[in-house]
Amino acid sequence: MDFALSDEQKQIKEEVARFAENEIEPVAQEYDVEEKYPWEIIDKAADAGLLGAHIPFEYGGADYGNLESALITEELFAVDPGIGLSLTSTSFGADAIMEFGTEDQKERFLEPIPTGDAIMGAAISEPDTGSDVSSVSTQAEKDGDEWVINGNKMWITNGSIGDYYVVLCETDPDAEGRYNGFSQIVVESDRDGFEADKITGKLGIRASDTAELMLNDVRVPEENLIGNRGMGFLQQMQFFDETRTAVAAQGVGIAKGASEAALSYAQEREQFDRPISDFQAIQHKLADMHTRTEAARMLTYKAAWNVDQGEDITQLASMAKEFGSRVAVDVANEAVQIHGGAGFVNDFPVERFYRDAKITQIYEGTTEIQKNIIARELLGKGY
Amino acid sequence: MKVLVTVKEVAAVEDEFEIDGTAIDEAYLEYDLNEWDDYAIEEGVQISESEDDVEVVSVTIGPERSEETIRMALAKGADRAVRVWDDSLEDAEMLDVEAKTNLLAAVVEEEEPDLVLSGVQADDDGFGATGVSLADEVGFEWAAVVNDLELDVEGGVASVRRELEGGVEELTDVDLPAVLTIQTGINEPRYASLRGIRQAQRKEIKPMTLDDLGLSADVAESDLEIVDMYEPETESDATLFEGSPDETAGQLAEVLRDGGVGQ
Ligand SMILES: Cc1cc2nc3c(=O)[nH]c(=O)nc-3n(C[C@H](O)[C@H](O)[C@H](O)COP(=O)(O)OP(=O)(O)OC[C@H]3O[C@@H](n4cnc5c(N)ncnc54)[C@H](O)[C@@H]3O)c2cc1C
């Protein structure tokens, strides 16, 4: 058993942390308040070669695995989750293309990601389809050599700023079995009939773009089908281990950022003629926050490492996601508490962490769904 | 063309630390790439990006731990690296300018670079002399505190701008082969890209001992001795100017003039 990061992994962490501190921290509050997409930071990250970490080498990426991606996510989210998500999500949906795409699709859709020339997204959720992914109702019908797509996709990260999306559609409504009859199709945002409505007023991760997509008779060439017709849901499901582990890493990052901010504030702030870190009540909070952050980190790294070994880790990935997101929410809450009144305004980053943390319990499967999965696996109930 | 960039891993102390005799306990030290060297690497890599057939070799003197630092140079675009170390160096209390000059001179003889870029100084011991001393030893031309560089590879000339005291700058031409000591601000050092970090793992870091360099253990002997180490007393004195920008600018100018900063 080996618990140490390699020198290479340490270098990744260090360099990403340096970027986050120099380029993101000074502008994080501004993007949060104005709820605007951080184009300027995306450009800088593209120049610095920090985008598309897991895209294969031959398509311009660094070919990094889930553990390295988790380290990158952790460092970015420890500084600002909104901009962090904007950076890590430019390749959302790329997994499916990497695994099931044709050579031509890989060149068209993967190559522009690391250079920052394109931003993509994964469009699964709909107004009436959230936790129950198998109820997707967006229709794709074959017409000659084209797919004609109709339906609405809801809550899509990068929806109003992206260039293309891997859209989960129903292609064969008559297929037998709950999970059959769906397909993953790439839809470009410049197609006729594609419209996106930016969703504003978000509680947190406000720099990240979220939108509703309206697809009205959008025509895409048949070459935009990823993998096999009718197998879209099952293809999608293969990446839950990856995506859930990634959200677990987001939680670890938020907990790290919040717990470190609380530690330094507690040593500076004085009351009753001494730093508040002299009070045992505060000490115990700090001890608990840092312990739980470390526990979430270990669970996340273990999940990421196992995915990289090619293991199927449904239960472990759900445990990491559920625990990591819960720790993020709890630790951010205590970090605000330690800041007192100063934590209630956005002069300090903990106010933002407190709002940003919540999303990690909602997207990529809610806390309740993760617990359902863990219990199902424990009880051997299948799905 | 070959560019040799000298880099050093420097020690930085944490906010709170303890001095034990004439040294600081390892527990309070963190190691990082010397700030000036980061600019020297960037300058070397930019040369290799704008000219054909340039090899950038990075050299450091340091224990195995310093490979982490030199790998950053490789991740940013240096082609390969040389790391000089030896058990007999391990025991030396301090490597002074003369020792480093002799070690680096041996590397220069081995590598035969056209251009050597070093940092103006190191952030920890701050001698600020190694680059120029090296030039003297190997008989290269040199320019110190360079904050702008234009290279005429075919003509074999480096046109440099040097920072002198009192805000004065000098423009001068230096014939290659030369050693230039690079000042911060000459460029904007890049971040190591993820691909670069990945690729750096497969680049060569060649270890070289004193034997390999044809040197003997007495190279580390020094006429210098550290006799004391203490934290200097610090005092701060802040003057706050109040009023309109017009008024405060005038007041500030006066202070600067009195302090000998302005001309
Ligand atoms: C900022 C943001 C970004 C997003 N980005 C994307 C994206 O890029 N792509 C994408 O496709 N989607 C995205 N989503 C959607 C996200 O994945 C869904 O919001 C999430 O899956 C939950 O679905 P829902 O909102 O419909 O909630 P619902 O499914 O309606 O859930 C409501 C509540 O009911 C509970 N519940 C539901 N079913 C069960 C059950 N069986 N047992 C117990 N409790 C249950 C849930 O846990 C929750 O508490 C994003 C959402 C947000 C807010």
XYZ file of C-alpha atoms and ligand atoms in Angstrom:
699
model
C 0.000 0.000 0.000
C 1.359 3.361 -0.943
C -0.141 6.608 0.325
C 2.343 9.012 -1.219
C 1.803 11.227 -4.235
C 4.504 10.942 -6.879
C 6.781 13.896 -7.622
C 4.820 14.403 -10.818
C 1.527 14.545 -8.931
C 3.030 17.004 -6.454
C 4.165 19.189 -9.326
C 0.686 19.205 -10.834
C -0.794 20.246 -7.495
C 1.797 22.946 -6.993
C 1.508 24.476 -10.421
C -2.309 24.450 -10.445
C -2.336 25.970 -6.945
C 0.044 28.688 -8.125
C -2.209 29.458 -11.075
C -5.282 29.548 -8.843
C -3.655 31.837 -6.327
C -2.221 34.270 -8.888
C -4.923 34.327 -11.534
C -8.187 33.253 -9.901
C -8.161 34.461 -6.326
C -7.873 38.176 -7.153
C -10.957 38.093 -9.407
C -13.099 35.396 -7.763
C -15.352 37.787 -5.883
C -16.007 39.923 -8.962
C -17.143 36.985 -11.101
C -19.302 35.669 -8.277
C -21.041 39.002 -7.664
C -21.577 39.724 -11.358
C -22.505 36.107 -12.151
C -20.456 36.267 -15.320
C -18.510 33.615 -17.190
C -14.719 33.905 -16.617
C -13.567 34.104 -20.249
C -10.385 35.890 -19.253
C -9.358 33.053 -16.916
C -10.296 30.410 -19.476
C -7.943 32.097 -21.947
C -5.142 32.239 -19.394
C -5.638 28.594 -18.441
C -5.614 27.617 -22.124
C -2.345 29.523 -22.631
C -0.898 27.884 -19.541
C -1.922 24.447 -20.824
C -4.179 23.621 -17.884
C -7.342 22.634 -19.773
C -8.471 19.175 -20.834
C -6.160 17.304 -18.443
C -7.617 13.892 -19.276
C -7.816 14.353 -23.062
C -5.401 11.870 -24.710
C -1.969 13.052 -25.699
C -2.540 12.710 -29.430
C -5.456 15.144 -29.200
C -3.448 17.760 -27.329
C -4.276 16.854 -23.737
C -2.044 15.562 -20.970
C -3.680 12.139 -20.837
C -3.998 12.318 -17.079
C -6.117 9.906 -15.081
C -8.791 10.413 -12.478
C -6.374 10.836 -9.594
C -4.491 13.665 -11.310
C -7.802 15.223 -12.353
C -8.951 15.018 -8.738
C -5.800 16.839 -7.599
C -6.379 19.580 -10.164
C -10.042 19.905 -9.196
C -9.162 20.030 -5.510
C -6.661 22.860 -5.936
C -8.966 24.929 -8.141
C -12.027 24.475 -5.934
C -9.975 25.329 -2.838
C -9.603 28.819 -4.278
C -12.872 29.315 -6.125
C -15.477 26.683 -6.994
C -17.278 28.830 -9.599
C -14.215 29.515 -11.712
C -12.854 26.073 -10.823
C -15.905 24.434 -12.345
C -15.690 26.696 -15.380
C -12.161 25.410 -15.994
C -12.700 21.720 -15.270
C -16.000 21.557 -17.151
C -14.755 22.696 -20.566
C -14.413 18.992 -21.377
C -17.728 17.792 -19.856
C -19.008 14.936 -21.967
C -15.614 14.217 -23.531
C -15.420 10.845 -21.754
C -18.057 9.377 -24.045
C -16.215 10.571 -27.141
C -12.892 9.248 -25.830
C -14.398 5.835 -25.154
C -16.929 5.386 -27.950
C -16.110 8.064 -30.525
C -14.784 7.499 -34.023
C -11.385 8.852 -35.076
C -13.146 11.666 -36.898
C -15.242 12.565 -33.843
C -12.163 12.572 -31.644
C -10.379 14.966 -33.957
C -13.379 17.261 -34.306
C -14.517 17.314 -30.711
C -11.495 16.542 -28.527
C -8.695 18.486 -30.177
C -10.148 21.984 -29.673
C -10.640 21.458 -25.904
C -7.081 21.659 -24.465
C -6.306 24.715 -26.592
C -9.409 26.495 -25.340
C -10.773 26.759 -28.885
C -13.987 25.015 -27.879
C -16.003 24.371 -24.751
C -18.353 21.442 -24.452
C -21.012 20.089 -22.147
C -23.080 17.061 -21.218
C -26.835 17.473 -21.577
C -28.801 14.841 -19.708
C -31.209 16.579 -17.319
C -34.532 17.935 -18.543
C -37.304 19.964 -16.927
C -39.012 16.692 -16.012
C -35.936 14.486 -15.833
C -33.576 14.846 -12.894
C -32.767 11.983 -10.600
C -34.609 9.551 -12.841
C -32.345 9.702 -15.877
C -34.255 6.956 -17.663
C -37.205 9.312 -18.152
C -35.364 11.387 -20.779
C -37.870 12.557 -23.355
C -35.812 14.580 -25.840
C -36.474 12.854 -29.167
C -34.045 12.228 -31.992
C -35.530 10.896 -35.196
C -33.600 9.704 -38.192
C -34.415 11.574 -41.403
C -32.225 10.433 -44.281
C -28.646 10.897 -43.128
C -29.553 13.328 -40.390
C -30.888 13.271 -36.861
C -33.746 15.648 -36.130
C -33.811 16.544 -32.445
C -36.616 18.002 -30.361
C -36.803 18.638 -26.641
C -35.526 20.763 -23.754
C -32.445 20.160 -21.651
C -32.315 21.777 -18.208
C -29.456 22.938 -15.932
C -26.786 22.414 -18.538
C -23.330 23.513 -17.431
C -21.753 25.703 -20.186
C -25.183 25.759 -21.896
C -25.116 29.367 -23.094
C -21.389 29.678 -23.843
C -20.429 26.252 -25.187
C -19.749 25.064 -28.726
C -21.210 21.548 -28.591
C -22.908 19.149 -26.242
C -23.235 15.418 -25.860
C -27.017 15.191 -25.660
C -28.807 12.149 -24.300
C -31.828 11.558 -26.572
C -34.472 8.934 -26.981
C -34.016 7.390 -30.420
C -35.971 4.173 -30.096
C -38.988 4.681 -27.838
C -40.261 1.180 -28.599
C -37.092 -0.545 -27.379
C -37.623 -3.096 -24.659
C -36.163 -2.515 -21.209
C -36.075 0.704 -19.221
C -32.494 1.581 -20.162
C -32.569 0.818 -23.857
C -33.529 3.057 -26.750
C -31.418 6.092 -25.810
C -28.504 7.514 -27.775
C -25.768 10.090 -27.236
C -25.664 12.624 -30.036
C -23.393 15.660 -30.371
C -25.310 18.866 -31.020
C -23.411 22.018 -31.989
C -24.701 25.313 -30.647
C -24.589 26.988 -34.050
C -27.166 24.630 -35.592
C -30.500 26.092 -36.669
C -33.150 25.490 -34.040
C -30.675 25.505 -31.125
C -31.410 28.038 -28.441
C -29.985 28.499 -24.960
C -31.329 30.516 -22.076
C -28.828 31.355 -19.336
C -30.133 30.548 -15.863
C -29.336 33.364 -13.422
C -29.868 33.876 -9.721
C -27.860 30.830 -8.681
C -27.028 30.391 -4.984
C -23.430 29.463 -5.720
C -20.856 28.619 -8.412
C -22.126 31.772 -10.065
C -19.159 32.185 -12.409
C -20.020 28.836 -13.987
C -22.511 29.051 -16.838
C -25.771 27.127 -16.499
C -28.524 27.207 -19.110
C -31.644 25.625 -20.464
C -31.263 24.305 -24.010
C -34.223 24.407 -26.366
C -33.887 22.094 -29.341
C -36.470 22.667 -32.055
C -36.066 20.506 -35.150
C -32.298 20.738 -34.791
C -30.670 18.763 -37.596
C -27.261 17.190 -37.111
C -25.467 14.760 -39.449
C -25.706 11.070 -38.582
C -21.945 11.071 -37.915
C -22.718 12.940 -34.696
C -24.052 9.783 -33.045
C -21.596 8.639 -30.376
C -21.136 4.890 -30.083
C -24.121 2.699 -30.678
C -27.691 3.679 -31.348
C -29.924 2.634 -28.475
C -27.023 2.193 -26.058
C -26.736 5.827 -24.931
C -27.979 5.339 -21.404
C -25.687 2.397 -20.781
C -22.763 4.305 -22.315
C -23.533 7.284 -20.105
C -23.696 5.108 -17.011
C -20.142 3.886 -17.495
C -18.839 7.287 -16.507
C -20.740 7.744 -13.279
C -17.708 6.423 -11.380
C -15.559 9.138 -13.002
C -17.992 12.000 -12.686
C -18.972 11.218 -9.110
C -15.345 10.938 -8.085
C -14.787 14.325 -9.711
C -17.564 15.897 -7.623
C -16.099 14.247 -4.523
C -12.842 16.061 -5.364
C -14.785 19.324 -5.701
C -16.090 18.774 -2.175
C -12.589 18.084 -0.869
C -11.358 21.286 -2.515
C -14.105 23.394 -0.972
C -13.481 21.827 2.447
C -9.752 22.486 2.079
C -10.280 26.122 1.105
C -12.801 26.727 3.895
C -10.869 24.915 6.622
C -7.602 26.678 5.783
C -9.321 30.069 5.680
C -10.862 29.338 9.083
C -7.517 28.279 10.536
C -5.773 31.463 9.525
C -8.660 33.718 10.572
C -8.842 32.043 13.993
C -5.180 32.851 14.607
C -5.577 36.494 13.614
C -8.875 37.451 15.191
C -8.567 38.470 18.820
C -11.276 38.614 21.453
C -10.937 38.713 25.224
C -7.291 39.713 24.651
C -6.290 36.557 22.874
C -6.625 34.958 19.461
C -9.931 33.095 19.188
C -7.853 30.004 18.299
C -6.996 29.894 22.034
C -10.584 28.917 22.815
C -11.158 25.212 22.985
C -14.533 25.558 21.273
C -12.787 26.978 18.204
C -9.913 24.501 18.445
C -12.304 21.579 18.390
C -14.096 22.969 15.375
C -10.785 23.359 13.540
C -9.667 19.870 14.530
C -12.926 18.393 13.327
C -12.953 20.336 10.047
C -9.408 19.339 9.141
C -9.912 15.722 10.172
C -13.056 15.353 8.099
C -11.473 17.078 5.117
C -8.600 14.611 5.254
C -11.009 11.680 5.550
C -12.968 12.903 2.508
C -9.708 13.365 0.626
C -8.600 9.790 1.337
C -11.944 8.380 0.237
C -11.794 10.467 -2.932
C -8.220 9.521 -3.799
C -9.051 5.879 -3.199
C -12.032 6.106 -5.527
C -10.004 7.952 -8.165
C -7.099 5.525 -7.909
C -9.439 2.561 -8.279
C -11.131 4.031 -11.346
C -7.666 4.490 -12.821
C -6.950 0.795 -12.205
C -9.999 0.041 -14.340
C -12.111 -1.183 -11.430
C -15.863 -0.904 -11.306
C -16.474 1.046 -8.129
C -20.140 2.028 -8.080
C -20.393 1.875 -4.305
C -17.057 3.510 -3.522
C -17.659 6.363 -5.984
C -21.062 7.049 -4.416
C -19.534 6.948 -0.929
C -16.833 9.413 -1.939
C -19.334 11.724 -3.652
C -21.832 11.659 -0.821
C -19.245 12.051 1.939
C -17.110 14.611 0.114
C -20.085 16.846 -0.617
C -21.406 16.563 2.937
C -18.013 17.446 4.385
C -17.840 20.446 2.036
C -21.198 21.753 3.238
C -20.448 21.128 6.936
C -16.922 22.514 6.861
C -17.956 25.639 4.949
C -20.715 26.144 7.515
C -18.264 25.938 10.420
C -15.807 28.187 8.586
C -18.467 30.903 8.424
C -19.202 30.341 12.118
C -15.533 30.823 13.023
C -15.490 34.078 11.053
C -18.473 35.412 12.998
C -19.996 38.506 11.387
C -17.072 38.772 8.976
C -18.106 35.401 7.539
C -21.550 36.692 6.696
C -20.335 39.149 4.053
C -18.209 38.593 0.991
C -15.069 40.305 2.260
C -13.808 36.809 3.032
C -14.001 33.774 0.736
C -15.833 31.586 3.286
C -19.131 33.273 2.480
C -18.703 32.092 -1.098
C -17.599 28.585 -0.071
C -20.729 28.330 2.085
C -22.968 29.058 -0.912
C -20.867 27.121 -3.418
C -20.676 23.950 -1.335
C -24.359 23.136 -1.678
C -24.291 22.248 -5.360
C -22.012 19.297 -4.688
C -24.878 17.573 -2.884
C -27.198 18.098 -5.852
C -25.570 17.561 -9.224
C -24.198 14.258 -10.557
C -26.818 12.488 -8.461
C -28.186 13.967 -5.250
C -27.149 12.844 -1.764
C -30.335 10.796 -1.538
C -29.609 9.028 -4.811
C -26.016 8.269 -3.706
C -27.304 6.723 -0.492
C -29.855 4.714 -2.463
C -27.005 3.383 -4.585
C -24.766 2.548 -1.627
C -27.624 0.730 0.102
C -28.585 -1.063 -3.090
C -25.034 -2.292 -3.498
C -24.833 -3.317 0.155
C -28.096 -5.210 -0.053
C -27.272 -6.688 -3.438
C -30.473 -5.437 -4.983
C -29.247 -4.624 -8.494
C -31.110 -1.831 -10.274
C 22.979 26.538 -30.632
C 23.095 25.450 -27.031
C 21.809 27.457 -24.071
C 22.816 26.395 -20.575
C 20.551 27.672 -17.809
C 21.847 27.416 -14.254
C 19.118 26.900 -11.687
C 19.157 26.622 -7.941
C 16.799 25.242 -5.397
C 16.574 27.872 -2.674
C 15.486 27.499 0.906
C 12.807 29.705 2.377
C 11.918 29.866 6.043
C 8.452 29.612 7.455
C 7.034 32.554 9.408
C 8.199 31.054 12.673
C 11.569 29.327 12.781
C 14.448 28.560 15.070
C 18.138 29.084 14.514
C 20.347 26.325 15.762
C 23.938 27.563 15.938
C 24.850 28.747 12.448
C 22.009 26.979 10.645
C 18.246 26.860 10.486
C 16.689 23.538 11.316
C 15.484 21.634 8.225
C 12.016 21.391 9.732
C 11.482 25.127 9.132
C 12.720 25.172 5.552
C 10.836 24.860 2.319
C 12.559 24.501 -1.004
C 11.595 26.145 -4.228
C 13.048 27.210 -7.555
C 15.022 30.450 -7.206
C 12.861 33.304 -8.482
C 15.544 34.776 -10.788
C 16.207 31.383 -12.324
C 12.560 31.118 -13.334
C 13.132 34.147 -15.578
C 16.373 32.666 -16.908
C 14.567 29.442 -17.857
C 11.812 31.410 -19.563
C 14.372 33.396 -21.526
C 16.121 30.194 -22.610
C 12.861 28.534 -23.627
C 11.759 31.615 -25.548
C 15.034 31.549 -27.471
C 14.437 27.892 -28.360
C 10.927 28.739 -29.518
C 11.975 31.604 -31.753
C 15.209 30.195 -33.213
C 15.866 26.931 -35.029
C 17.932 24.143 -33.533
C 18.347 25.444 -30.032
C 18.931 23.019 -27.208
C 18.191 24.255 -23.699
C 20.084 22.398 -20.988
C 19.456 23.152 -17.365
C 22.082 22.557 -14.703
C 21.832 22.538 -10.937
C 24.108 21.741 -8.035
C 22.103 19.939 -5.409
C 21.043 16.719 -3.688
C 18.447 14.347 -5.106
C 15.663 16.428 -3.574
C 16.498 19.215 -6.017
C 15.345 17.051 -8.932
C 11.830 18.262 -8.152
C 12.971 21.801 -8.826
C 14.923 21.025 -11.946
C 11.972 19.049 -13.304
C 10.009 22.281 -13.295
C 12.580 23.685 -15.713
C 12.073 20.606 -17.891
C 8.284 20.971 -17.644
C 8.559 24.547 -18.840
C 10.502 23.507 -21.911
C 14.173 22.817 -21.138
C 15.267 19.775 -23.154
C 17.381 18.002 -20.573
C 19.161 18.588 -17.307
C 22.378 17.945 -15.452
C 22.497 17.598 -11.688
C 25.874 17.868 -10.003
C 26.224 16.289 -6.586
C 28.644 14.278 -4.572
C 28.876 12.822 -1.089
C 31.759 15.146 -0.359
C 29.582 18.171 -1.179
C 26.966 16.901 1.249
C 29.380 17.510 4.137
C 30.342 21.043 3.166
C 28.836 23.680 5.413
C 28.355 26.020 2.513
C 29.234 26.071 -1.171
C 30.692 29.488 -1.794
C 30.946 31.355 -5.080
C 34.344 29.895 -5.842
C 33.155 26.323 -5.341
C 30.088 26.845 -7.508
C 32.175 28.582 -10.130
C 34.507 25.606 -10.355
C 31.675 23.092 -10.479
C 29.760 25.007 -13.132
C 32.921 25.713 -15.113
C 33.470 21.972 -15.356
C 29.937 21.563 -16.674
C 30.481 24.361 -19.192
C 33.604 22.612 -20.426
C 31.631 19.410 -20.824
C 28.591 20.964 -22.508
C 30.247 23.769 -24.485
C 27.216 26.065 -24.564
C 27.039 29.209 -26.697
C 25.099 31.046 -24.066
C 24.854 30.611 -20.315
C 21.900 32.191 -18.528
C 21.962 32.461 -14.764
C 19.845 34.381 -12.305
C 21.240 37.669 -10.992
C 21.287 36.204 -7.501
C 19.883 33.448 -5.347
C 17.089 34.185 -2.952
C 18.727 32.444 0.008
C 22.465 33.093 0.250
C 22.310 36.073 -2.105
C 25.951 36.246 -3.210
C 24.906 37.640 -6.568
C 28.261 36.710 -8.043
C 28.199 33.183 -9.428
C 27.266 34.064 -13.029
C 29.944 36.679 -13.514
C 32.543 34.632 -11.680
C 31.757 31.691 -13.954
C 32.242 33.867 -17.047
C 35.603 34.941 -15.730
C 36.660 31.366 -15.042
C 35.688 29.976 -18.452
C 36.780 33.069 -20.347
C 33.343 33.992 -21.715
C 32.090 37.510 -22.273
C 29.465 38.524 -19.760
C 26.725 41.002 -18.862
C 25.107 41.239 -15.457
C 21.572 42.245 -14.448
C 20.158 41.883 -17.931
C 16.549 42.980 -18.299
C 16.230 42.835 -22.066
C 17.868 40.528 -24.538
C 17.966 40.338 -28.300
C 19.969 37.617 -29.887
C 21.624 37.638 -33.273
C 22.457 33.970 -33.532
C 24.240 34.176 -36.869
C 26.297 37.181 -35.914
C 26.993 35.622 -32.543
C 25.995 38.744 -30.649
C 23.634 39.321 -27.743
C 22.294 42.861 -27.511
C 21.353 43.442 -23.927
C 19.940 46.085 -21.691
C 21.447 46.114 -18.229
C 20.092 47.626 -15.077
C 22.623 49.774 -13.246
C 22.307 51.646 -9.979
C 20.109 54.689 -9.632
C 17.668 53.701 -12.350
C 20.306 54.013 -15.086
C 20.309 51.448 -17.862
C 23.032 50.462 -20.242
C 22.616 49.105 -23.760
C 25.490 46.986 -24.865
C 26.486 44.189 -27.225
C 28.114 41.049 -25.937
C 29.883 38.556 -28.170
C 29.025 34.895 -27.755
C 29.884 32.672 -26.046
C 28.682 34.645 -23.076
C 27.209 34.449 -19.614
C 24.220 36.694 -18.924
C 22.793 37.083 -15.450
C 19.071 37.541 -15.818
C 17.040 40.071 -13.886
C 13.424 39.525 -12.845
C 10.947 41.270 -15.116
C 12.826 40.490 -18.349
C 9.864 38.315 -19.355
C 6.780 36.737 -17.874
C 7.637 33.206 -16.732
C 5.046 30.729 -17.889
C 3.204 28.139 -15.841
C 4.329 24.615 -16.501
C 1.604 23.100 -18.672
C 0.075 19.752 -17.715
C 1.467 18.251 -20.910
C 4.835 19.772 -20.077
C 4.807 18.237 -16.595
C 3.892 14.910 -18.133
C 6.626 15.071 -20.750
C 9.216 16.253 -18.235
C 9.034 12.910 -16.448
C 10.635 11.297 -19.454
C 13.370 13.882 -19.969
C 16.875 13.126 -18.851
C 18.365 14.451 -15.621
C 21.975 13.358 -15.794
C 23.656 12.971 -12.409
C 27.301 14.041 -12.352
C 29.771 13.501 -9.525
C 33.043 15.301 -8.905
C 34.756 12.353 -10.521
C 32.646 12.725 -13.655
C 33.684 16.358 -13.823
C 37.353 15.654 -13.170
C 37.303 17.548 -9.887
C 38.529 16.548 -6.462
C 36.813 16.913 -3.101
C 38.754 20.045 -2.185
C 36.617 21.981 -4.641
C 34.200 22.458 -1.749
C 36.816 23.933 0.558
C 36.101 27.513 1.365
C 37.916 30.517 2.762
C 34.604 31.661 4.096
C 33.209 30.550 7.386
C 29.775 31.197 8.776
C 30.431 32.541 12.239
C 27.005 33.653 13.307
C 23.393 33.463 12.251
C 20.731 35.718 13.694
C 17.496 37.374 12.780
C 18.095 41.039 11.996
C 16.125 43.569 13.976
C 13.368 44.868 11.801
C 11.710 48.192 12.084
C 9.140 49.716 9.874
C 8.412 53.333 9.399
C 5.394 54.330 7.375
C 4.457 57.817 6.311
C 0.905 58.396 5.221
C 0.301 61.284 2.842
C -3.165 62.740 2.889
C -4.760 65.106 0.450
C -5.449 65.300 -3.269
C -3.303 63.323 -5.741
C -1.632 66.607 -6.742
C -0.507 67.346 -3.213
C 0.477 63.814 -2.250
C 2.429 63.234 -5.476
C 4.530 66.291 -4.707
C 5.153 65.148 -1.150
C 6.132 61.687 -2.333
C 8.503 63.128 -4.944
C 10.222 65.136 -2.227
C 10.751 62.081 -0.064
C 12.127 60.114 -2.996
C 14.459 62.961 -3.932
C 15.709 63.304 -0.383
C 16.237 59.568 -0.236
C 18.360 59.745 -3.374
C 16.019 57.710 -5.557
C 15.113 60.345 -8.153
C 17.578 62.191 -10.362
C -25.716 24.360 -11.259
C -26.188 23.095 -11.872
C -25.457 22.533 -12.907
C -25.896 21.356 -13.508
N -25.225 20.853 -14.590
C -25.759 19.813 -15.292
C -25.187 19.398 -16.529
O -24.157 19.910 -16.967
N -25.796 18.405 -17.227
C -26.919 17.801 -16.771
O -27.431 16.925 -17.459
N -27.483 18.170 -15.601
C -26.941 19.171 -14.852
N -27.518 19.571 -13.671
C -28.729 18.890 -13.212
C -28.521 18.029 -11.974
O -27.808 16.884 -12.311
C -29.910 17.723 -11.386
O -30.381 18.921 -10.813
C -29.868 16.616 -10.364
O -29.632 15.387 -10.981
C -31.173 16.512 -9.572
O -32.276 16.488 -10.414
P -33.519 17.474 -10.159
O -32.977 18.821 -10.005
O -34.514 17.239 -11.188
O -34.082 17.046 -8.750
P -35.194 15.875 -8.485
O -34.782 14.625 -9.143
O -36.524 16.429 -8.788
O -35.019 15.721 -6.932
C -35.699 16.527 -5.941
C -35.461 15.903 -4.583
O -36.051 14.593 -4.554
C -35.098 13.637 -4.163
N -35.338 12.368 -4.844
C -35.599 12.151 -6.165
N -35.722 10.839 -6.404
C -35.526 10.195 -5.238
C -35.496 8.828 -4.833
N -35.675 7.835 -5.720
N -35.237 8.554 -3.546
C -35.050 9.543 -2.642
N -35.035 10.851 -2.964
C -35.274 11.167 -4.235
C -33.784 14.245 -4.598
O -32.706 13.666 -3.886
C -34.000 15.694 -4.259
O -33.784 15.904 -2.884
C -27.073 20.720 -13.034
C -27.776 21.283 -11.967
C -27.357 22.453 -11.396
C -28.178 23.044 -10.293
